[in-house]
Amino acid sequence: MLTAHGIRHCKVCGGATNYVVPADDNRERATCTVCGTVHYENPLNVVGTVPVWGDRVLLCKRNIEPRFGKWTLPAGFMELGETTEQGAARETDEEAGAEYEMEGLFAVMSVVRVGQVHLFYRARLLSERFDPGHETIEARLFTEEEIPWEEIAFRTVREALQRYFEDRRRGSFDRVHTVDIA
Ligand SMILES: [Zn+2]
């Protein structure tokens, strides 16, 4: 189980930290030995989209590590000052340069091992023209048959795509998928 990320120095005073259980708490926290500041570590949010054009889904070939050259949905870490939906839209702009309309929340995935929560929204593409940023080698549309399943960058992306095509066969996107990845 992921417990902590290993904070060794206080973010306030630079002093050394120890992992101790604070009073009224139930788990060890990085606590400054000098000023006493407790540094809490919590999961990070990753936000992205499943962009769709007809029966095809947009994937981006990664121009960055990790998983350089593998295919992904547009997604990335949420920034301060934005909503989850705004973050998902921003990532779609940055990584694909696509024109689209945001649709509903599609999936919430807990990735426990790395301490992340991934949220994917559906997005309806308004054109087939893409202008990917520096993080993307190529942005391309794939039918279900064309999806390069062995070349997908992340398990969360594979899980999202599988569920998207299942819903599509079912003919309904009326539910939000909750997926727990150990
Ligand atoms: Zn300190």
Tab-separated table of C-alpha atoms and ligand atoms in Angstrom:
chain	number	residue	atom	x	y	z
A	1	MET	CA	0.000	0.000	0.000
A	2	LEU	CA	1.189	3.477	-0.824
A	3	THR	CA	1.607	5.371	2.423
A	4	ALA	CA	3.731	8.453	1.859
A	5	HIS	CA	5.862	10.098	-0.770
A	6	GLY	CA	8.952	10.712	1.301
A	7	ILE	CA	9.144	14.340	2.404
A	8	ARG	CA	12.557	14.826	4.042
A	9	HIS	CA	12.667	18.580	4.477
A	10	CYS	CA	10.125	21.028	5.823
A	11	LYS	CA	8.510	23.164	3.112
A	12	VAL	CA	8.242	26.047	5.613
A	13	CYS	CA	11.665	26.240	7.280
A	14	GLY	CA	13.804	23.633	5.506
A	15	GLY	CA	14.329	21.652	8.724
A	16	ALA	CA	14.524	17.866	8.755
A	17	THR	CA	11.260	15.963	9.071
A	18	ASN	CA	10.324	12.772	10.863
A	19	TYR	CA	7.341	10.573	10.125
A	20	VAL	CA	5.269	10.522	13.316
A	21	VAL	CA	1.584	10.168	14.143
A	22	PRO	CA	0.312	13.595	15.232
A	23	ALA	CA	-2.091	13.826	18.168
A	24	ASP	CA	-5.688	13.059	17.101
A	25	ASP	CA	-4.443	11.481	13.863
A	26	ASN	CA	-4.200	7.843	12.842
A	27	ARG	CA	-1.264	7.690	10.481
A	28	GLU	CA	2.304	8.891	10.190
A	29	ARG	CA	2.866	12.352	8.710
A	30	ALA	CA	6.073	14.126	7.749
A	31	THR	CA	6.496	16.449	10.729
A	32	CYS	CA	9.176	19.132	10.960
A	33	THR	CA	11.601	18.546	13.828
A	34	VAL	CA	12.313	22.297	13.966
A	35	CYS	CA	9.033	24.206	13.531
A	36	GLY	CA	6.541	21.375	13.968
A	37	THR	CA	4.735	21.866	10.648
A	38	VAL	CA	2.857	18.720	9.595
A	39	HIS	CA	3.010	17.981	5.851
A	40	TYR	CA	-0.028	16.051	4.645
A	41	GLU	CA	0.271	13.948	1.510
A	42	ASN	CA	-2.873	13.176	-0.446
A	43	PRO	CA	-3.732	11.785	-3.872
A	44	LEU	CA	-3.364	13.961	-6.958
A	45	ASN	CA	-6.050	14.408	-9.594
A	46	VAL	CA	-5.470	13.612	-13.245
A	47	VAL	CA	-8.125	14.970	-15.616
A	48	GLY	CA	-8.732	14.155	-19.253
A	49	THR	CA	-11.194	13.462	-22.037
A	50	VAL	CA	-12.407	10.751	-24.365
A	51	PRO	CA	-12.735	12.862	-27.540
A	52	VAL	CA	-15.071	11.332	-30.102
A	53	TRP	CA	-15.681	11.963	-33.807
A	54	GLY	CA	-18.440	9.696	-35.142
A	55	ASP	CA	-17.390	6.134	-34.343
A	56	ARG	CA	-13.760	7.102	-33.768
A	57	VAL	CA	-11.819	8.183	-30.680
A	58	LEU	CA	-8.923	10.610	-30.660
A	59	LEU	CA	-5.620	9.353	-29.277
A	60	CYS	CA	-2.347	11.215	-28.870
A	61	LYS	CA	1.078	9.659	-29.415
A	62	ARG	CA	3.274	10.773	-26.538
A	63	ASN	CA	6.310	12.918	-27.271
A	64	ILE	CA	7.380	12.849	-23.606
A	65	GLU	CA	8.415	10.321	-20.988
A	66	PRO	CA	7.093	8.242	-19.421
A	67	ARG	CA	5.776	5.984	-22.206
A	68	PHE	CA	7.315	7.992	-25.026
A	69	GLY	CA	5.789	6.928	-28.366
A	70	LYS	CA	2.775	5.198	-26.780
A	71	TRP	CA	-0.821	6.299	-27.341
A	72	THR	CA	-2.924	8.049	-24.730
A	73	LEU	CA	-6.107	9.998	-24.253
A	74	PRO	CA	-5.520	13.705	-23.582
A	75	ALA	CA	-5.023	13.908	-19.805
A	76	GLY	CA	-2.773	15.431	-17.198
A	77	PHE	CA	-2.487	16.763	-13.674
A	78	MET	CA	-5.163	19.181	-12.587
A	79	GLU	CA	-3.908	22.710	-11.870
A	80	LEU	CA	-4.867	24.967	-8.985
A	81	GLY	CA	-7.627	27.432	-9.851
A	82	GLU	CA	-9.488	25.237	-12.305
A	83	THR	CA	-12.405	22.831	-12.107
A	84	THR	CA	-12.002	19.200	-13.118
A	85	GLU	CA	-13.875	19.908	-16.348
A	86	GLN	CA	-11.753	22.961	-17.129
A	87	GLY	CA	-8.616	20.928	-16.503
A	88	ALA	CA	-9.789	18.143	-18.800
A	89	ALA	CA	-10.555	20.731	-21.500
A	90	ARG	CA	-7.153	22.393	-21.039
A	91	GLU	CA	-5.352	19.086	-21.457
A	92	THR	CA	-7.371	18.420	-24.619
A	93	ASP	CA	-6.308	21.833	-25.967
A	94	GLU	CA	-2.668	21.352	-25.033
A	95	GLU	CA	-2.181	17.775	-26.166
A	96	ALA	CA	-4.442	17.587	-29.211
A	97	GLY	CA	-5.328	21.146	-30.241
A	98	ALA	CA	-8.792	19.806	-30.993
A	99	GLU	CA	-12.080	21.682	-31.382
A	100	TYR	CA	-14.697	20.001	-29.231
A	101	GLU	CA	-17.667	20.383	-26.942
A	102	MET	CA	-17.366	18.987	-23.434
A	103	GLU	CA	-19.968	16.395	-22.494
A	104	GLY	CA	-20.587	14.604	-19.216
A	105	LEU	CA	-18.269	12.991	-16.690
A	106	PHE	CA	-17.473	9.512	-17.974
A	107	ALA	CA	-15.250	7.740	-15.446
A	108	VAL	CA	-13.703	8.155	-12.004
A	109	MET	CA	-10.705	5.912	-11.419
A	110	SER	CA	-8.817	5.445	-8.171
A	111	VAL	CA	-5.240	4.450	-8.908
A	112	VAL	CA	-4.331	3.465	-5.382
A	113	ARG	CA	-0.769	2.297	-6.013
A	114	VAL	CA	0.391	5.724	-7.191
A	115	GLY	CA	-1.989	7.843	-5.106
A	116	GLN	CA	-3.966	9.341	-7.998
A	117	VAL	CA	-7.587	9.848	-8.990
A	118	HIS	CA	-8.234	10.017	-12.731
A	119	LEU	CA	-11.373	11.705	-14.072
A	120	PHE	CA	-12.343	11.392	-17.728
A	121	TYR	CA	-15.020	13.445	-19.473
A	122	ARG	CA	-16.540	12.689	-22.840
A	123	ALA	CA	-15.893	15.346	-25.465
A	124	ARG	CA	-17.598	15.637	-28.858
A	125	LEU	CA	-15.144	16.712	-31.546
A	126	LEU	CA	-16.343	19.465	-33.866
A	127	SER	CA	-13.794	18.871	-36.608
A	128	GLU	CA	-11.122	16.425	-37.737
A	129	ARG	CA	-8.403	19.071	-37.603
A	130	PHE	CA	-5.907	18.780	-34.771
A	131	ASP	CA	-3.002	20.958	-33.785
A	132	PRO	CA	-1.136	19.016	-31.115
A	133	GLY	CA	1.322	20.708	-28.777
A	134	HIS	CA	4.886	19.684	-27.980
A	135	GLU	CA	3.798	16.801	-25.740
A	136	THR	CA	2.271	14.977	-28.704
A	137	ILE	CA	3.965	13.464	-31.772
A	138	GLU	CA	0.693	12.792	-33.572
A	139	ALA	CA	-3.039	13.069	-32.843
A	140	ARG	CA	-5.161	10.528	-34.700
A	141	LEU	CA	-8.680	9.094	-34.760
A	142	PHE	CA	-9.180	5.354	-34.235
A	143	THR	CA	-12.184	3.087	-34.622
A	144	GLU	CA	-12.512	0.363	-31.989
A	145	GLU	CA	-10.947	-2.155	-34.407
A	146	GLU	CA	-8.006	0.155	-35.043
A	147	ILE	CA	-7.136	0.891	-31.401
A	148	PRO	CA	-3.504	-0.171	-30.835
A	149	TRP	CA	-4.284	-1.952	-27.550
A	150	GLU	CA	-0.696	-3.132	-27.084
A	151	GLU	CA	0.610	0.398	-27.547
A	152	ILE	CA	-1.627	2.180	-25.037
A	153	ALA	CA	0.444	4.225	-22.577
A	154	PHE	CA	-1.513	3.721	-19.345
A	155	ARG	CA	-3.871	1.213	-17.813
A	156	THR	CA	-6.392	3.959	-16.973
A	157	VAL	CA	-6.538	4.911	-20.650
A	158	ARG	CA	-7.103	1.279	-21.653
A	159	GLU	CA	-9.861	0.933	-19.032
A	160	ALA	CA	-11.531	4.154	-20.212
A	161	LEU	CA	-11.435	3.086	-23.865
A	162	GLN	CA	-12.812	-0.386	-23.096
A	163	ARG	CA	-15.722	1.134	-21.174
A	164	TYR	CA	-16.343	3.748	-23.821
A	165	PHE	CA	-16.737	1.122	-26.548
A	166	GLU	CA	-18.885	-1.067	-24.254
A	167	ASP	CA	-21.236	1.869	-23.651
A	168	ARG	CA	-21.260	2.600	-27.347
A	169	ARG	CA	-22.362	-0.979	-28.139
A	170	ARG	CA	-24.986	-0.677	-25.393
A	171	GLY	CA	-26.112	2.567	-27.005
A	172	SER	CA	-26.085	4.553	-23.766
A	173	PHE	CA	-23.741	6.847	-21.856
A	174	ASP	CA	-26.104	7.337	-18.943
A	175	ARG	CA	-23.760	6.259	-16.187
A	176	VAL	CA	-20.443	7.306	-14.707
A	177	HIS	CA	-18.002	4.422	-14.391
A	178	THR	CA	-16.163	4.001	-11.127
A	179	VAL	CA	-13.010	1.962	-11.518
A	180	ASP	CA	-10.635	0.914	-8.741
A	181	ILE	CA	-7.132	-0.012	-9.788
A	182	ALA	CA	-5.140	-1.580	-6.953
B	1	ZN	ZN	9.814	23.488	9.681
